[in-house]
């Protein structure tokens, strides 16, 4: 409601003080010149004054005036920055960040813009810490403000960080260049000298010089454009609100845009390369809807006058939440109705939902340091689901949340996992924090907390958190305090954000009859790694409970089991349902063992209703037989989420050695009766995973039998599929997955139909639009002969749809011809036909292919140094390459091979958590094969009789 938002704005204005530009932040375009001929101070007797990775806390930046002049012909840029600083200790030094910049001049001026020294100030560099130190012969006095003025220049960066160059080709073959930025987490220092830590929030006034054929964009709108010379213009942007350096952004390009306005008057624009302009309209609709939704949900107005979303042709991650100028990979923003599938549409919607959630979670309130990046990313990942469900209910986004939590479990059940809140100091460690734990586990823990506290209490608490810490930085504890509705007396007296602690205890959440200590509970989820396994045993009217740490690489019979279990205890908000009541019961388990009364009359009990809790459940002493019987006789007694959860838990318990494989396979026998897409795909997904594992081993008979069983078991579902784009989102998702697998298993009807579609597509010279749900499958079948493969590569080169190109690349990488696969990898490394941004995806596509399995791994070993140079150590691309290329290894020899490669790159491998995750994954596979391959073989023989 508009009135509610206006009311909030008036109440909120008091807390905005200080978020606007400071009064004494006047611009120093060109500071008063030094007297001619004055020598610079000698640096001979100076040593770098600071030894720590983190900057000193006693110099606070208040306002940056930044001028940049990029040259898109020479691919370089020059610039100057004037930073107003507040000095809080007497010092002769200013230490700040700079990486790869040539500093040509540095001076310090007082409040009256008078130079503190007649001489050019010496600048010392400490490249290992990416810091510079500027020496002032006159002491900077505590309590005073000064201006630091620096002139600098650099090449536009290669790669995907800092201020970097990107290119795109027009349909006529012309290559055009643009310059864009990506600063998170530690790369603003590559574009201008700055205090590049999230807690140093400041205002930014940006000016950018450009030629008339380009436009420039930054966080704020342009307020004035002036002509510097005949062919040079300068765009002057409005001063920003207070924000961290990693959120600053600027782009210089020749893109076109579409624009709309939210109900509160925020101007929203989507920018893309001119020939892709037609693909921007869906994103505009989504962005306007999402901003309206978030303003209402958070009850806080979006604080900037505009929000630009721009598709950058070269972009390593999915998207970036720069305040007011969010940047995207083209596949994350552009939607082409003719070539984008329903999954592509959902992806675009979710990514926009994620980045716009960050405008509040992350931008308005920022974590104090990178150890708590989950406060940004876990929230934004969770808000994807809340926002898309509210704005596009037909996309059925809630069906995907389980898979987010399953991904988190997969990672968190390895000993190489980490706590949600973990130490991270250097840039490589910080980059590694952007992982499954921060995003997916963070989202699932928040999901559990929301269900635990109720929607209303959760929403009120996060609004309180956002208001209290607006334009500030926060810790884990600040979130728990906001959610628990308590605060200091000082906060209470001010009346702004919360109630007194006595008031809070009156409003306390009563859960199982006890007052909740939210901090104590949530610390067990954020400060220790791993996921609990709750083992359930039925004893008459009672349910006996035991909690352990769930581990997939260590068995209870292994000697190290007790060591790895020691000290782990969670406060688990249990939920359960029985057949004797429609109520979902609740119980908080805070001890290693516990019991609850469920009554004699209950014939079954399902724990962790709808998997709202982040924990595994094992039904001991015949409990799984009860679940199997229930699913076969009356599966709709459980929700589709509960059915999916049972399938997931059963197969995970097999991997961990708690349940025989045949029990889990018997459990999914009920799928012949299943009509819901999510449990169907969960069961099919495990069979497919086993197939992909055994087809890469010398197990031709087992591979054939498993493939034949899958086709026979799912025959009715396969035959029901139409080769079209009709149906609900769930039906279309099922079609895509089922037909893809059927054709991969060489199912004759599937292959025949795909070949016919491909032949029609070839005859039309690529002008025929294939049904988007099956296009990837059609291309993959067509890519198996030379002519089809060559035609697809040609289409890949000229297509203007990144969605189509992704499907074609997958098909090209499915070829059985190893020389073609080698050629593809070389094209990816070269980075022209296949962009470098897509290389890590391509490597994983080739690694999935049984013929490309070792090829991809050998390619990574051979080109390791080049890959690290392209993507940077710690980046998600390097992490995906390491974990993805090894994830299908399952023999002791392969484990030794991976260990020996990591040993050969020890200096780099020792800095990465990803190498340990990869080793854990291979070990998990080795043990799975040793324990389960014979069981699988025998079970299939029984089924095939």
mmCIF file of C-alpha atoms in Angstrom, residues 649-804:
data_model
loop_
_atom_site.group_PDB
_atom_site.id
_atom_site.type_symbol
_atom_site.label_atom_id
_atom_site.label_comp_id
_atom_site.label_asym_id
_atom_site.label_seq_id
_atom_site.Cartn_x
_atom_site.Cartn_y
_atom_site.Cartn_z
ATOM 1 C CA UNK A 649 16.962 -39.234 2.918
ATOM 2 C CA UNK A 650 16.854 -42.930 2.011
ATOM 3 C CA UNK A 651 19.502 -42.648 -0.725
ATOM 4 C CA UNK A 652 21.680 -40.320 1.351
ATOM 5 C CA UNK A 653 21.576 -42.851 4.191
ATOM 6 C CA UNK A 654 22.670 -45.541 1.716
ATOM 7 C CA UNK A 655 25.716 -43.449 0.814
ATOM 8 C CA UNK A 656 26.497 -42.935 4.515
ATOM 9 C CA UNK A 657 26.222 -46.677 5.197
ATOM 10 C CA UNK A 658 23.109 -46.526 7.419
ATOM 11 C CA UNK A 659 20.693 -48.246 5.003
ATOM 12 C CA UNK A 660 21.123 -51.050 2.424
ATOM 13 C CA UNK A 661 20.716 -49.894 -1.198
ATOM 14 C CA UNK A 662 17.945 -52.397 -1.929
ATOM 15 C CA UNK A 663 15.776 -50.791 0.803
ATOM 16 C CA UNK A 664 16.033 -47.391 -0.910
ATOM 17 C CA UNK A 665 15.374 -48.933 -4.335
ATOM 18 C CA UNK A 666 12.309 -50.732 -2.930
ATOM 19 C CA UNK A 667 11.085 -47.425 -1.466
ATOM 20 C CA UNK A 668 10.925 -45.783 -4.919
ATOM 21 C CA UNK A 669 8.973 -48.723 -6.326
ATOM 22 C CA UNK A 670 5.846 -46.706 -5.498
ATOM 23 C CA UNK A 671 6.781 -44.135 -8.181
ATOM 24 C CA UNK A 672 4.630 -46.101 -10.655
ATOM 25 C CA UNK A 673 1.727 -44.508 -8.750
ATOM 26 C CA UNK A 674 3.300 -41.035 -8.454
ATOM 27 C CA UNK A 675 1.821 -38.141 -10.413
ATOM 28 C CA UNK A 676 3.764 -35.214 -8.961
ATOM 29 C CA UNK A 677 6.838 -34.045 -10.853
ATOM 30 C CA UNK A 678 9.097 -33.360 -7.855
ATOM 31 C CA UNK A 679 9.208 -36.837 -6.219
ATOM 32 C CA UNK A 680 9.254 -38.444 -9.676
ATOM 33 C CA UNK A 681 12.334 -36.468 -10.671
ATOM 34 C CA UNK A 682 13.960 -37.107 -7.284
ATOM 35 C CA UNK A 683 13.692 -40.889 -7.707
ATOM 36 C CA UNK A 684 14.630 -40.768 -11.373
ATOM 37 C CA UNK A 685 17.561 -38.496 -10.486
ATOM 38 C CA UNK A 686 19.158 -41.115 -8.230
ATOM 39 C CA UNK A 687 18.824 -43.854 -10.851
ATOM 40 C CA UNK A 688 20.289 -41.465 -13.432
ATOM 41 C CA UNK A 689 23.180 -40.605 -11.088
ATOM 42 C CA UNK A 690 23.971 -44.318 -10.641
ATOM 43 C CA UNK A 691 23.820 -44.766 -14.414
ATOM 44 C CA UNK A 692 26.269 -41.913 -15.021
ATOM 45 C CA UNK A 693 28.608 -43.393 -12.411
ATOM 46 C CA UNK A 694 28.626 -46.973 -13.791
ATOM 47 C CA UNK A 695 28.752 -45.965 -17.474
ATOM 48 C CA UNK A 696 32.162 -44.407 -16.752
ATOM 49 C CA UNK A 697 33.447 -47.710 -15.336
ATOM 50 C CA UNK A 698 34.217 -50.931 -17.198
ATOM 51 C CA UNK A 699 30.753 -52.293 -16.387
ATOM 52 C CA UNK A 700 28.992 -52.756 -19.744
ATOM 53 C CA UNK A 701 26.498 -55.415 -18.559
ATOM 54 C CA UNK A 702 25.542 -53.462 -15.428
ATOM 55 C CA UNK A 703 25.270 -50.231 -17.444
ATOM 56 C CA UNK A 704 22.993 -51.933 -19.978
ATOM 57 C CA UNK A 705 20.797 -53.550 -17.307
ATOM 58 C CA UNK A 706 20.382 -50.336 -15.348
ATOM 59 C CA UNK A 707 19.504 -48.388 -18.510
ATOM 60 C CA UNK A 708 17.003 -51.056 -19.541
ATOM 61 C CA UNK A 709 15.424 -51.046 -16.061
ATOM 62 C CA UNK A 710 15.033 -47.236 -16.047
ATOM 63 C CA UNK A 711 13.362 -47.313 -19.490
ATOM 64 C CA UNK A 712 11.069 -50.160 -18.499
ATOM 65 C CA UNK A 713 10.133 -48.680 -15.124
ATOM 66 C CA UNK A 714 9.402 -45.193 -16.490
ATOM 67 C CA UNK A 715 7.957 -46.408 -19.814
ATOM 68 C CA UNK A 716 4.468 -45.048 -19.202
ATOM 69 C CA UNK A 717 5.802 -41.604 -18.202
ATOM 70 C CA UNK A 718 8.158 -41.478 -21.204
ATOM 71 C CA UNK A 719 5.340 -42.417 -23.587
ATOM 72 C CA UNK A 720 3.031 -39.762 -22.123
ATOM 73 C CA UNK A 721 5.407 -36.925 -23.094
ATOM 74 C CA UNK A 722 4.604 -34.729 -26.075
ATOM 75 C CA UNK A 723 7.366 -33.002 -28.053
ATOM 76 C CA UNK A 724 5.917 -29.558 -27.462
ATOM 77 C CA UNK A 725 5.908 -26.610 -25.043
ATOM 78 C CA UNK A 726 2.405 -27.228 -23.718
ATOM 79 C CA UNK A 727 1.342 -27.834 -20.123
ATOM 80 C CA UNK A 728 2.083 -26.428 -16.682
ATOM 81 C CA UNK A 729 5.573 -25.438 -15.581
ATOM 82 C CA UNK A 730 5.859 -28.733 -13.647
ATOM 83 C CA UNK A 731 4.746 -30.808 -16.637
ATOM 84 C CA UNK A 732 7.183 -29.014 -18.920
ATOM 85 C CA UNK A 733 10.048 -29.555 -16.499
ATOM 86 C CA UNK A 734 9.220 -33.288 -16.328
ATOM 87 C CA UNK A 735 9.121 -33.473 -20.150
ATOM 88 C CA UNK A 736 12.573 -31.913 -20.483
ATOM 89 C CA UNK A 737 14.203 -34.234 -17.928
ATOM 90 C CA UNK A 738 12.470 -37.477 -18.946
ATOM 91 C CA UNK A 739 13.044 -37.143 -22.696
ATOM 92 C CA UNK A 740 16.648 -36.053 -22.180
ATOM 93 C CA UNK A 741 17.384 -39.203 -20.174
ATOM 94 C CA UNK A 742 15.400 -41.499 -22.504
ATOM 95 C CA UNK A 743 17.410 -40.340 -25.530
ATOM 96 C CA UNK A 744 20.668 -40.576 -23.564
ATOM 97 C CA UNK A 745 19.729 -44.219 -22.843
ATOM 98 C CA UNK A 746 19.202 -44.737 -26.603
ATOM 99 C CA UNK A 747 15.480 -45.381 -26.246
ATOM 100 C CA UNK A 748 14.495 -46.071 -29.911
ATOM 101 C CA UNK A 749 11.190 -44.091 -29.988
ATOM 102 C CA UNK A 750 12.884 -41.108 -28.313
ATOM 103 C CA UNK A 751 15.893 -41.126 -30.631
ATOM 104 C CA UNK A 752 13.703 -41.536 -33.721
ATOM 105 C CA UNK A 753 11.476 -38.585 -32.777
ATOM 106 C CA UNK A 754 14.472 -36.388 -31.939
ATOM 107 C CA UNK A 755 16.144 -37.227 -35.276
ATOM 108 C CA UNK A 756 12.992 -36.241 -37.150
ATOM 109 C CA UNK A 757 12.826 -32.884 -35.350
ATOM 110 C CA UNK A 758 16.537 -32.303 -36.013
ATOM 111 C CA UNK A 759 16.142 -33.170 -39.691
ATOM 112 C CA UNK A 760 13.260 -30.664 -39.979
ATOM 113 C CA UNK A 761 15.386 -28.042 -38.236
ATOM 114 C CA UNK A 762 18.337 -28.669 -40.588
ATOM 115 C CA UNK A 763 16.135 -28.449 -43.688
ATOM 116 C CA UNK A 764 14.804 -25.086 -42.519
ATOM 117 C CA UNK A 765 18.382 -23.742 -42.277
ATOM 118 C CA UNK A 766 17.854 -23.204 -38.565
ATOM 119 C CA UNK A 767 14.810 -20.970 -39.091
ATOM 120 C CA UNK A 768 12.428 -23.535 -37.575
ATOM 121 C CA UNK A 769 11.897 -22.908 -33.864
ATOM 122 C CA UNK A 770 12.069 -26.198 -32.017
ATOM 123 C CA UNK A 771 9.902 -26.632 -28.902
ATOM 124 C CA UNK A 772 12.144 -25.068 -26.256
ATOM 125 C CA UNK A 773 11.540 -27.835 -23.684
ATOM 126 C CA UNK A 774 13.059 -30.492 -25.964
ATOM 127 C CA UNK A 775 15.488 -28.419 -28.070
ATOM 128 C CA UNK A 776 18.554 -29.513 -26.074
ATOM 129 C CA UNK A 777 17.600 -33.192 -26.473
ATOM 130 C CA UNK A 778 16.974 -32.743 -30.225
ATOM 131 C CA UNK A 779 20.319 -30.962 -30.671
ATOM 132 C CA UNK A 780 22.121 -33.682 -28.653
ATOM 133 C CA UNK A 781 20.782 -36.482 -30.848
ATOM 134 C CA UNK A 782 21.559 -34.430 -33.972
ATOM 135 C CA UNK A 783 25.132 -33.755 -32.818
ATOM 136 C CA UNK A 784 26.065 -37.434 -33.067
ATOM 137 C CA UNK A 785 26.924 -37.265 -36.789
ATOM 138 C CA UNK A 786 29.477 -35.022 -38.503
ATOM 139 C CA UNK A 787 27.021 -32.945 -40.522
ATOM 140 C CA UNK A 788 24.722 -32.335 -37.560
ATOM 141 C CA UNK A 789 27.653 -31.385 -35.314
ATOM 142 C CA UNK A 790 29.083 -28.946 -37.896
ATOM 143 C CA UNK A 791 25.650 -27.367 -38.464
ATOM 144 C CA UNK A 792 25.195 -26.857 -34.727
ATOM 145 C CA UNK A 793 28.627 -25.273 -34.365
ATOM 146 C CA UNK A 794 27.777 -22.888 -37.226
ATOM 147 C CA UNK A 795 24.475 -21.927 -35.533
ATOM 148 C CA UNK A 796 26.332 -21.471 -32.237
ATOM 149 C CA UNK A 797 28.649 -18.941 -33.883
ATOM 150 C CA UNK A 798 25.856 -16.771 -35.314
ATOM 151 C CA UNK A 799 23.013 -17.135 -32.788
ATOM 152 C CA UNK A 800 21.927 -14.007 -30.902
ATOM 153 C CA UNK A 801 20.219 -16.091 -28.204
ATOM 154 C CA UNK A 802 22.423 -17.102 -25.286
ATOM 155 C CA UNK A 803 19.705 -19.549 -24.180
ATOM 156 C CA UNK A 804 19.913 -21.315 -27.535
#
